[in-house]
PDB file of C-alpha atoms in Angstrom:
ATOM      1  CA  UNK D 141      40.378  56.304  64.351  1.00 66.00           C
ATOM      2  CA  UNK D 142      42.345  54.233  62.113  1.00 68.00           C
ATOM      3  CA  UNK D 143      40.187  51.184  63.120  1.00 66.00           C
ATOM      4  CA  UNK D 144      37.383  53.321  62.080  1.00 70.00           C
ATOM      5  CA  UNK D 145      38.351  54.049  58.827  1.00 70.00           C
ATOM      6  CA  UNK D 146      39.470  50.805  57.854  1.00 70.00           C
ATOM      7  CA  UNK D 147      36.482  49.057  58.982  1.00 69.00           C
ATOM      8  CA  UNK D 148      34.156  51.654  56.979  1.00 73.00           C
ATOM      9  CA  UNK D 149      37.026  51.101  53.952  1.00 73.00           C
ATOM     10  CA  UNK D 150      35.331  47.533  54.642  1.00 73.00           C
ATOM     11  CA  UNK D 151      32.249  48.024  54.557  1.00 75.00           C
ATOM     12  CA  UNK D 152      32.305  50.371  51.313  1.00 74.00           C
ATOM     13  CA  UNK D 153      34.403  47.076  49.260  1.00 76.00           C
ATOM     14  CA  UNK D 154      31.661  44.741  50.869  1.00 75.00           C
ATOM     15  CA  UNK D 155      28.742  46.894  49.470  1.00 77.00           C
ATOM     16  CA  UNK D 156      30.451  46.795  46.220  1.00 77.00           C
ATOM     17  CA  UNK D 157      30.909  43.335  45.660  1.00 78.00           C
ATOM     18  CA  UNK D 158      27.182  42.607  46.781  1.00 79.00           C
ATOM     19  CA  UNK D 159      26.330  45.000  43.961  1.00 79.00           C
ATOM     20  CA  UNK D 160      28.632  42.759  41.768  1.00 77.00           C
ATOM     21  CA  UNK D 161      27.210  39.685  42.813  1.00 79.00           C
ATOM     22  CA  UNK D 162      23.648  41.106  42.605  1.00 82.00           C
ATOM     23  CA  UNK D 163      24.304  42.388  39.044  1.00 82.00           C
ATOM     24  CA  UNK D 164      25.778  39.356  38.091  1.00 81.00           C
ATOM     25  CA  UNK D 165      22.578  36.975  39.580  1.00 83.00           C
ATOM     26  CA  UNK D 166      20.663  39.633  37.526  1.00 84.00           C
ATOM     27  CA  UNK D 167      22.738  38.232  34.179  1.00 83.00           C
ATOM     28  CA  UNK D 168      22.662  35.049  34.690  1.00 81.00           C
ATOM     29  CA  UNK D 169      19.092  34.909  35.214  1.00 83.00           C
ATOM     30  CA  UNK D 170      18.353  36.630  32.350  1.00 82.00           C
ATOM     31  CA  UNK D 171      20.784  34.394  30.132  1.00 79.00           C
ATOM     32  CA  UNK D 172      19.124  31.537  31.648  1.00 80.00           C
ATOM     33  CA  UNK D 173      16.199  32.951  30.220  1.00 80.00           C
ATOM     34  CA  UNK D 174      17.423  33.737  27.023  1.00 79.00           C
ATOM     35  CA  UNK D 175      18.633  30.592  26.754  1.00 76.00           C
ATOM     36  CA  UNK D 176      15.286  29.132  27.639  1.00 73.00           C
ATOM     37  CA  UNK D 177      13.838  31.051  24.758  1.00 73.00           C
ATOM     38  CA  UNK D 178      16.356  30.378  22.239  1.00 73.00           C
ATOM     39  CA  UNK D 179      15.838  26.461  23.432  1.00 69.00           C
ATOM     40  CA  UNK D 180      11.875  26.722  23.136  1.00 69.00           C
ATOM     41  CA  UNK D 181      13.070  28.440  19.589  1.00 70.00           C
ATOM     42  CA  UNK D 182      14.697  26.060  18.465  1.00 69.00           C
ATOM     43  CA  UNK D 183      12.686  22.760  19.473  1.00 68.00           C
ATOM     44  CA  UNK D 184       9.756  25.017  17.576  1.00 68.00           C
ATOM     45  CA  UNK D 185      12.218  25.045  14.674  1.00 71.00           C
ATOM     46  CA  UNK D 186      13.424  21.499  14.851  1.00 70.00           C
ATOM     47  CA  UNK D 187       9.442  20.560  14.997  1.00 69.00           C
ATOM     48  CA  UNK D 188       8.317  22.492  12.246  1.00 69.00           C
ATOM     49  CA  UNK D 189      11.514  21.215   9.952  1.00 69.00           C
ATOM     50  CA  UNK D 190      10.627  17.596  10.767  1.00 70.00           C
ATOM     51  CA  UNK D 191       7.207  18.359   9.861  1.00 68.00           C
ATOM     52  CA  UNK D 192       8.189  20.079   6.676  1.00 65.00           C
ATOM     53  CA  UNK D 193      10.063  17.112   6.220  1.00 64.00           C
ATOM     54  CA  UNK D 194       7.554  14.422   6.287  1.00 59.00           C
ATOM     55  CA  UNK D 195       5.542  16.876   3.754  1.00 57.00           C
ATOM     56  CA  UNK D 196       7.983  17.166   1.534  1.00 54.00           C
ATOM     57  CA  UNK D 197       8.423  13.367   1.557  1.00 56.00           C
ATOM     58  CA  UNK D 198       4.649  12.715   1.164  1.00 48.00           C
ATOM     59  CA  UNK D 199       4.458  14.520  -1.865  1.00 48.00           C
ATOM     60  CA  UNK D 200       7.806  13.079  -3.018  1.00 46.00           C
ATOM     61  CA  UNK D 201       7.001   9.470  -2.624  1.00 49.00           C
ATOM     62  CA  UNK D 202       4.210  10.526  -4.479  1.00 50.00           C
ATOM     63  CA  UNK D 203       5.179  11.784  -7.492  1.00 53.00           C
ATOM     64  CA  UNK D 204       8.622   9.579  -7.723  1.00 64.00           C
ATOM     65  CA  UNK D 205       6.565   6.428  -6.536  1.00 64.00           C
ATOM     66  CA  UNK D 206       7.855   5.013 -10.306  1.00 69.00           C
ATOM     67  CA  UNK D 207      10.730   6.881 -10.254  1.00 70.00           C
ATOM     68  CA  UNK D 208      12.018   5.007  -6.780  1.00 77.00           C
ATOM     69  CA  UNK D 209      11.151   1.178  -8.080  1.00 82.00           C
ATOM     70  CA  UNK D 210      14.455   0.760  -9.906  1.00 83.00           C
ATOM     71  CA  UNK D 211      16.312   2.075  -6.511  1.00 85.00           C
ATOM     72  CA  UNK D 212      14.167  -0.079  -4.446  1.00 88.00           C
ATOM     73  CA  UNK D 213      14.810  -3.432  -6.319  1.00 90.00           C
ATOM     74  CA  UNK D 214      18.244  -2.373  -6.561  1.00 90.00           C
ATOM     75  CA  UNK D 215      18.394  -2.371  -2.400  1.00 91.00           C
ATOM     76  CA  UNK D 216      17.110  -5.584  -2.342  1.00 94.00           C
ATOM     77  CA  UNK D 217      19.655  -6.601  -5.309  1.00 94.00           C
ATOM     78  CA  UNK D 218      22.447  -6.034  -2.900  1.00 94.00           C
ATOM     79  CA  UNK D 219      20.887  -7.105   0.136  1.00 93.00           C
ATOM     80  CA  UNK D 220      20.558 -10.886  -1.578  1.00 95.00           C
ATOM     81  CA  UNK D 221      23.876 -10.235  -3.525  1.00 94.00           C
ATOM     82  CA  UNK D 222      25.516  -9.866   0.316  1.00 93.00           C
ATOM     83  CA  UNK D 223      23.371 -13.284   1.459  1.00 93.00           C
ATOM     84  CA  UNK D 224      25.083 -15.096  -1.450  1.00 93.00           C
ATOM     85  CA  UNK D 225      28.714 -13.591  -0.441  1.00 92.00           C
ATOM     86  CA  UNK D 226      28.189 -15.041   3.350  1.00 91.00           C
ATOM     87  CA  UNK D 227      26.690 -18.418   2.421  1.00 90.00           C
ATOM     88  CA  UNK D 228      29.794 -18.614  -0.714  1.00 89.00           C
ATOM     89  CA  UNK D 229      32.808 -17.327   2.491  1.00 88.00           C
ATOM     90  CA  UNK D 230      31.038 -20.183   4.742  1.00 86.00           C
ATOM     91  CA  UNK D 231      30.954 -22.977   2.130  1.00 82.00           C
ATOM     92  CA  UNK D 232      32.852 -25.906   1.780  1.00 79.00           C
ATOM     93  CA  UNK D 233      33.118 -29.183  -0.045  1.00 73.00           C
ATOM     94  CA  UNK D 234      32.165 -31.146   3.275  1.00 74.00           C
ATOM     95  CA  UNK D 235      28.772 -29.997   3.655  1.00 77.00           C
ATOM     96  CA  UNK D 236      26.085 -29.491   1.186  1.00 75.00           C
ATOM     97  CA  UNK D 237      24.005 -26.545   0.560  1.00 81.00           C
ATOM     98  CA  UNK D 238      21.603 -25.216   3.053  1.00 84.00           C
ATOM     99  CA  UNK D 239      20.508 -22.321   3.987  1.00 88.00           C
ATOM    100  CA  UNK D 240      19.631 -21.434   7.927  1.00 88.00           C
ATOM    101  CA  UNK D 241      16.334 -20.998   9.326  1.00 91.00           C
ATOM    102  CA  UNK D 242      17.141 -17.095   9.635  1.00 92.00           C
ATOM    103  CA  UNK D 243      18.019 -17.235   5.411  1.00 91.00           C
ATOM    104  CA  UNK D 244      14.890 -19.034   4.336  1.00 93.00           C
ATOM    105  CA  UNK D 245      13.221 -16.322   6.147  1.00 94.00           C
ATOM    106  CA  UNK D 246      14.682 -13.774   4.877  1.00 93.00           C
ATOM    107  CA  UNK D 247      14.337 -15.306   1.040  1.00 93.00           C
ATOM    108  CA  UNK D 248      10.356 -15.855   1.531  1.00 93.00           C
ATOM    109  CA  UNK D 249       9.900 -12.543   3.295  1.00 93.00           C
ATOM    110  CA  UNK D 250      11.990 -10.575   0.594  1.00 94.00           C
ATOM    111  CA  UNK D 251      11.243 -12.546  -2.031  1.00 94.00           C
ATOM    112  CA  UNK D 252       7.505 -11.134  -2.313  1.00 93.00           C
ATOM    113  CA  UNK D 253       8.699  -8.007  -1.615  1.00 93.00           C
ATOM    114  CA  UNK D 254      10.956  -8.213  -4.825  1.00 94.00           C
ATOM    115  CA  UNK D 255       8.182  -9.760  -6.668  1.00 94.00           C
ATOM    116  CA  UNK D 256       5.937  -6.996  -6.114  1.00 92.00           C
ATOM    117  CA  UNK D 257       8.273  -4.721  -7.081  1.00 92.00           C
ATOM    118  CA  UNK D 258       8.856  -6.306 -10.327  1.00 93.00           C
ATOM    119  CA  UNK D 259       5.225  -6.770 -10.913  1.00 91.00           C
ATOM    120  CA  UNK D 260       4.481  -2.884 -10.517  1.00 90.00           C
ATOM    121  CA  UNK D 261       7.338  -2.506 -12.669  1.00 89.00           C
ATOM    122  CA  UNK D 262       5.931  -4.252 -15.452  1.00 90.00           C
ATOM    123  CA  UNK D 263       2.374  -3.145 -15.321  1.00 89.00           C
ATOM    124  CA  UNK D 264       3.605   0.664 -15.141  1.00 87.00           C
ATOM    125  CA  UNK D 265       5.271   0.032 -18.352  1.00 88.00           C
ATOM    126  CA  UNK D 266       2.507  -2.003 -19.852  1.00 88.00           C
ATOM    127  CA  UNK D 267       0.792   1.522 -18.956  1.00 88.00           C
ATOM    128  CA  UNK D 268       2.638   3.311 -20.448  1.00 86.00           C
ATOM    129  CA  UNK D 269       3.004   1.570 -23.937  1.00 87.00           C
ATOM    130  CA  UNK D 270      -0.783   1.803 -23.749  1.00 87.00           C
ATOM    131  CA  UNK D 271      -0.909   5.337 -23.437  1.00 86.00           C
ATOM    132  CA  UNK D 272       0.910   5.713 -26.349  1.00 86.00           C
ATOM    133  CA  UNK D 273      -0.509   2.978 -28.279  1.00 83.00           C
ATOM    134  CA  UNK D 274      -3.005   4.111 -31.310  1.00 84.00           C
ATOM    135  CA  UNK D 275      -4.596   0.941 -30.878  1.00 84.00           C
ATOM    136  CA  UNK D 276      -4.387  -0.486 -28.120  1.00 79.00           C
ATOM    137  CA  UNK D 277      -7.156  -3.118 -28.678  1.00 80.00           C
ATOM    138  CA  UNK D 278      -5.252  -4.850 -31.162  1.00 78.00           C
ATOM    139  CA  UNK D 279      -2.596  -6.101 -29.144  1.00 81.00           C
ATOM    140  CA  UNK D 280      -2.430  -8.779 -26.201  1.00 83.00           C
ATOM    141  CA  UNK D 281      -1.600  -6.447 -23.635  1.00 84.00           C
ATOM    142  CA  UNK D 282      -1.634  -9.422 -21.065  1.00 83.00           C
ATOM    143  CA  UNK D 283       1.106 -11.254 -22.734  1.00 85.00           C
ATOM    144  CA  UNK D 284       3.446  -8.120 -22.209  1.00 88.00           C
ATOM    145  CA  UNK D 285       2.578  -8.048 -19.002  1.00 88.00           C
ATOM    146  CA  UNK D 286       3.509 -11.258 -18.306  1.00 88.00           C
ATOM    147  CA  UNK D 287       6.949 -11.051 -20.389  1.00 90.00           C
ATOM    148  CA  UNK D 288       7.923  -8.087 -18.554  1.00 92.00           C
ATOM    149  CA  UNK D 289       7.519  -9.332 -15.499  1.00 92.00           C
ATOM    150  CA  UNK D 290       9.779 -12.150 -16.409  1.00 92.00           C
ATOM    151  CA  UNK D 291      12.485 -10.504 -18.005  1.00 94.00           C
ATOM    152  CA  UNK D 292      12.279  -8.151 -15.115  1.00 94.00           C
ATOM    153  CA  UNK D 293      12.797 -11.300 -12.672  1.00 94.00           C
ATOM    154  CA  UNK D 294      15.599 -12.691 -14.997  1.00 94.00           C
ATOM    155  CA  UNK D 295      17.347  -9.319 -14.685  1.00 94.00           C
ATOM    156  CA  UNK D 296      16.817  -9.058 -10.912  1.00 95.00           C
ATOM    157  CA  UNK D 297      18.585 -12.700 -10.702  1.00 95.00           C
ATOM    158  CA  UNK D 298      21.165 -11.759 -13.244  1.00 95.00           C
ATOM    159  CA  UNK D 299      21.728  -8.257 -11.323  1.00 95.00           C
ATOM    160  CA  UNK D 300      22.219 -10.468  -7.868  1.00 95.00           C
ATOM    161  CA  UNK D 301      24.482 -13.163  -9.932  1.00 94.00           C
ATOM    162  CA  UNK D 302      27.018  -9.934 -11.103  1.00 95.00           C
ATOM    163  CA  UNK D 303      27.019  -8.544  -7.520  1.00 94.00           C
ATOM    164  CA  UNK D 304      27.761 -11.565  -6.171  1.00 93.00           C
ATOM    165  CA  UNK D 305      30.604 -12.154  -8.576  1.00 92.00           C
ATOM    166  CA  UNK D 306      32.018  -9.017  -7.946  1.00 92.00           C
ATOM    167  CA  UNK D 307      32.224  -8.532  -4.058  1.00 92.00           C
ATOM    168  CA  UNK D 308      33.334 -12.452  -3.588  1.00 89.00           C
ATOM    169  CA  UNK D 309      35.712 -13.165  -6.964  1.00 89.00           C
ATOM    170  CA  UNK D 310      36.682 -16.897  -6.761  1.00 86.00           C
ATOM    171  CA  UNK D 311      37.036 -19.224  -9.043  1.00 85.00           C
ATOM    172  CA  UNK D 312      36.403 -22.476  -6.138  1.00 87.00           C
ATOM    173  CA  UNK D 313      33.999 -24.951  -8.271  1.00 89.00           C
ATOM    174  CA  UNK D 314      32.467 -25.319  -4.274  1.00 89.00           C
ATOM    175  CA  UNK D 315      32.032 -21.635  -4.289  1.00 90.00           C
ATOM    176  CA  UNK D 316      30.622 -21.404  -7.706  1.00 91.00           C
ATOM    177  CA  UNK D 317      28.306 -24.145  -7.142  1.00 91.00           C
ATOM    178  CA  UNK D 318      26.570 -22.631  -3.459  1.00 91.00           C
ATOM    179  CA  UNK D 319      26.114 -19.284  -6.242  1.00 93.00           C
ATOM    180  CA  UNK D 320      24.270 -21.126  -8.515  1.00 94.00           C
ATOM    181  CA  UNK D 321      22.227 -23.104  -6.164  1.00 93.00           C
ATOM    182  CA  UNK D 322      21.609 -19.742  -3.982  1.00 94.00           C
ATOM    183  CA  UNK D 323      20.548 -18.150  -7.079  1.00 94.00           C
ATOM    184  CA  UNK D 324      18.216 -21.045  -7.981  1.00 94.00           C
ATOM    185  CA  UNK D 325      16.563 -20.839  -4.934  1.00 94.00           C
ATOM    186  CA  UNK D 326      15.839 -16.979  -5.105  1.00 95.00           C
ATOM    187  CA  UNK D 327      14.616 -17.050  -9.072  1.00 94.00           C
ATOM    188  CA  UNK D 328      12.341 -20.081  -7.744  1.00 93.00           C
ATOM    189  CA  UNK D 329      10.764 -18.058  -4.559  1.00 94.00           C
ATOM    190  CA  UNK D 330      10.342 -14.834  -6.788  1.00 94.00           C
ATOM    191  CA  UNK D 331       8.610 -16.726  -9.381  1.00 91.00           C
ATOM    192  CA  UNK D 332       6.266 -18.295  -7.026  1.00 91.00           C
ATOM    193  CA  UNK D 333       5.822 -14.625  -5.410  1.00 92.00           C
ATOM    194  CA  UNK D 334       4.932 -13.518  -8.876  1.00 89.00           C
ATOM    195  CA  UNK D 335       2.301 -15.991  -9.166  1.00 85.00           C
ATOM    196  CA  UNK D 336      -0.084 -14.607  -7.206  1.00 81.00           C
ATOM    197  CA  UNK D 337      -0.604 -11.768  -9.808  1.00 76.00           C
ATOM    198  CA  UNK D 338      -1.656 -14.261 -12.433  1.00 69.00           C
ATOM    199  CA  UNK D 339      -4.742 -13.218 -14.024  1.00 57.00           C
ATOM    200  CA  UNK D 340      -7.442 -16.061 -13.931  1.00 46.00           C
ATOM    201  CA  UNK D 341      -8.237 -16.768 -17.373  1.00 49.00           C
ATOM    202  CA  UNK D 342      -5.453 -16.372 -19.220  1.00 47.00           C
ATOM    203  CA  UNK D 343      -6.949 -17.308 -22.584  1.00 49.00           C
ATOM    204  CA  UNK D 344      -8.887 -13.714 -22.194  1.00 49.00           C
ATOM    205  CA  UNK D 345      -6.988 -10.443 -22.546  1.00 49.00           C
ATOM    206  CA  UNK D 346      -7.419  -7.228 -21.658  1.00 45.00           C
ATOM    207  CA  UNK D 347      -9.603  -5.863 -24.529  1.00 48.00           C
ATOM    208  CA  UNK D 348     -11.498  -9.409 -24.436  1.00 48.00           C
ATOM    209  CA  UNK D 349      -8.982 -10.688 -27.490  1.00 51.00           C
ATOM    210  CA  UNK D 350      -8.657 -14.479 -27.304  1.00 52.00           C
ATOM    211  CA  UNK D 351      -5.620 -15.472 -26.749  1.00 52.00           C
ATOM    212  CA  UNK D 352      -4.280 -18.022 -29.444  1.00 52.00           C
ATOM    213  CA  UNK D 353      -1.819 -19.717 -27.240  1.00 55.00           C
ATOM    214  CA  UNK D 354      -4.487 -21.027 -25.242  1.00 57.00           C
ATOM    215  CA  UNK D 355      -6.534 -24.418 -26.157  1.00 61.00           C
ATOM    216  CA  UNK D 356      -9.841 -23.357 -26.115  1.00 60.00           C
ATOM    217  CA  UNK D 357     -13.132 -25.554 -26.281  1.00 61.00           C
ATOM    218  CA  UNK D 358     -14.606 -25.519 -29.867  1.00 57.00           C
ATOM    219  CA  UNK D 359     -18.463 -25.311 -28.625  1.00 58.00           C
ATOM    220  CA  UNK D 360     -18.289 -22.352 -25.693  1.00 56.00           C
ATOM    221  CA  UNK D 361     -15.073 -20.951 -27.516  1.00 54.00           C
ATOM    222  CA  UNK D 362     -13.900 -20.616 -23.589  1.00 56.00           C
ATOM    223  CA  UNK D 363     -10.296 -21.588 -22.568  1.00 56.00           C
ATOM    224  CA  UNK D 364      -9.139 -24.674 -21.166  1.00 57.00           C
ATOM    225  CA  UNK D 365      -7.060 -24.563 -17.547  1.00 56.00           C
ATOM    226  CA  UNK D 366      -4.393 -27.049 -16.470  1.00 54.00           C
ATOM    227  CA  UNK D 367      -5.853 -27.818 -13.546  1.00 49.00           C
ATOM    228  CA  UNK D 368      -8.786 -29.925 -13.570  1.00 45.00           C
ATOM    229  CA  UNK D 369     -11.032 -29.400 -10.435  1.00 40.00           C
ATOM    230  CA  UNK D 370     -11.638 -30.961  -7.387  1.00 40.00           C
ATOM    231  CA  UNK D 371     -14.182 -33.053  -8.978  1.00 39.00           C
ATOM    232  CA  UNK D 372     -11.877 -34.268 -10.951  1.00 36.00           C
ATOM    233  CA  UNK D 373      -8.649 -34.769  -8.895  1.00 39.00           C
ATOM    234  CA  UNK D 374      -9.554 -37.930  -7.460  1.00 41.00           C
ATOM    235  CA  UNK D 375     -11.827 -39.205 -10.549  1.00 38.00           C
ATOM    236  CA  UNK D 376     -10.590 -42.473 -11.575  1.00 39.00           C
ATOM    237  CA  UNK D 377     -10.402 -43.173 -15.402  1.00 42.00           C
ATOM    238  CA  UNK D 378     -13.307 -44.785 -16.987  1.00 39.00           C
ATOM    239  CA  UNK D 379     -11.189 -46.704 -19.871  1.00 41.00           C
ATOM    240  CA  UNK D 380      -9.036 -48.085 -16.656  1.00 45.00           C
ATOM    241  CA  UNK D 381     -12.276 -48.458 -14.792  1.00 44.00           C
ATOM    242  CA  UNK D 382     -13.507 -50.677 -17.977  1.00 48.00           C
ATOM    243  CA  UNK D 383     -10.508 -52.282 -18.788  1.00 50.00           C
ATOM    244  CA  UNK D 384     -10.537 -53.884 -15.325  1.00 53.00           C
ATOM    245  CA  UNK D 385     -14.150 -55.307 -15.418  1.00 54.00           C
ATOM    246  CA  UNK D 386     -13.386 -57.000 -18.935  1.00 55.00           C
ATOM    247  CA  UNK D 387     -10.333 -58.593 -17.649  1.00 55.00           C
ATOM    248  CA  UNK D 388     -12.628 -59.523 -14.266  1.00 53.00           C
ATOM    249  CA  UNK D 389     -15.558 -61.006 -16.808  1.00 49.00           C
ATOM    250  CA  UNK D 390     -12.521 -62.787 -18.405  1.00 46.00           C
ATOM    251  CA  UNK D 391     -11.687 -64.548 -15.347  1.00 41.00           C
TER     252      UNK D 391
END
């Protein structure tokens, strides 16, 4: 009888912890599910934010497009200014200035980059004095152009020049010189980047005013260039050409 009891005691705490365990399959299922939605949630969420995101930048870039020049340049300021530091640390009076095949391609690649920069700079403020200009036709609006864009560039240089100074302080005349060399080289590549936004006749300005620092022809009033053709680059000179048939005659 006793054996009786205690097995159905048994039986009655095994029924009750396969209830447990059945309730407790029953919760974690539905966390697992919960958590499954709350997961699904939240990738929704972290989709829609990025997407919000990338709006938010669109119109940003937008309408600080100006705005974010100046930061711009001034990322590439200190990405040159840290060039300069690592060529000035590895410099030394035994071996003369070069820079690495990995540097000149970083100069030539950034260096157009900068120059573009610099070049929007200066038009959007050539723009702007325009805008506010009364009369705009009376001025050479192509010569401010093209003085911005160098004192831009000079600034750039100078900007790279006080960073430079100021992360790597030395007063080493081998030092001192890889700086100024460095810094040669960069002004040089910019202005050669700038170049290519040279207008093509620059006796002729924006508002079709003539240009007085130009030589211009007296009988088609149109300016002269300072390069002279192809059909002229390998012209020789008729006064040499005649010279040299006298002194032939002569002979």
């Amino acid at each position: 009888a006793r054996l009786a009891k205690l097995a159905a005691a048994l039986e009655g705490q095994q029924a009750l912890l396969e209830g447990g365990l059945a309730e407790l399959r029953r919760r974690a299922r539905a966390a697992e599910e919960s958590c499954g939605r709350t997961e699904r949630s939240s990738v929704g969420l972290a989709a829609l934010c990025r997407q919000a995101e990338g709006q938010v930048r669109a119109i940003a870039s937008k309408s600080l497009f100006w705005e974010a020049l100046q930061a711009r340049l001034q990322a590439h300021l200190k990405g040159f200014g840290d060039r300069c530091c690592e060529l000035e640390a590895n410099s030394s009076a035994a071996h003369a200035f070069s820079l690495s095949p990995e540097a000149q391609r970083y100069l030539a690649g950034n260096a157009q980059r900068v120059a573009k920069l610099v070049g929007q700079r200066a038009d959007f403020e050539t723009i702007r004095q325009v805008s506010t200009s009364r009369h705009p036709e009376d001025e050479d609006w192509d010569t401010k152009v093209d003085q911005l864009r160098q004192k831009y560039r000079a600034e750039f240089t100078q900007g790279v020049e006080a960073y430079a100074a100021k992360q790597h302080r030395s007063g080493d005349t081998v030092v001192l010189d890889t700086r100024r060399r460095f810094l040669a080289k960069l002004d040089q590549a910019v202005r050669l980047a700038l170049s290519k936004f040279n207008k093509v006749q620059p006796g002729l300005t924006l508002f079709g005013k003539r240009s007085a620092q130009v030589p211009a022809c007296m009988a088609c009033d149109r300016p002269f260039t300072s390069d002279p053709g192809p059909g002229l680059a390998g012209a020789a000179d008729p006064n040499t050409l005649a010279a040299a048939a006298a002194g032939g005659g002569g002979g």
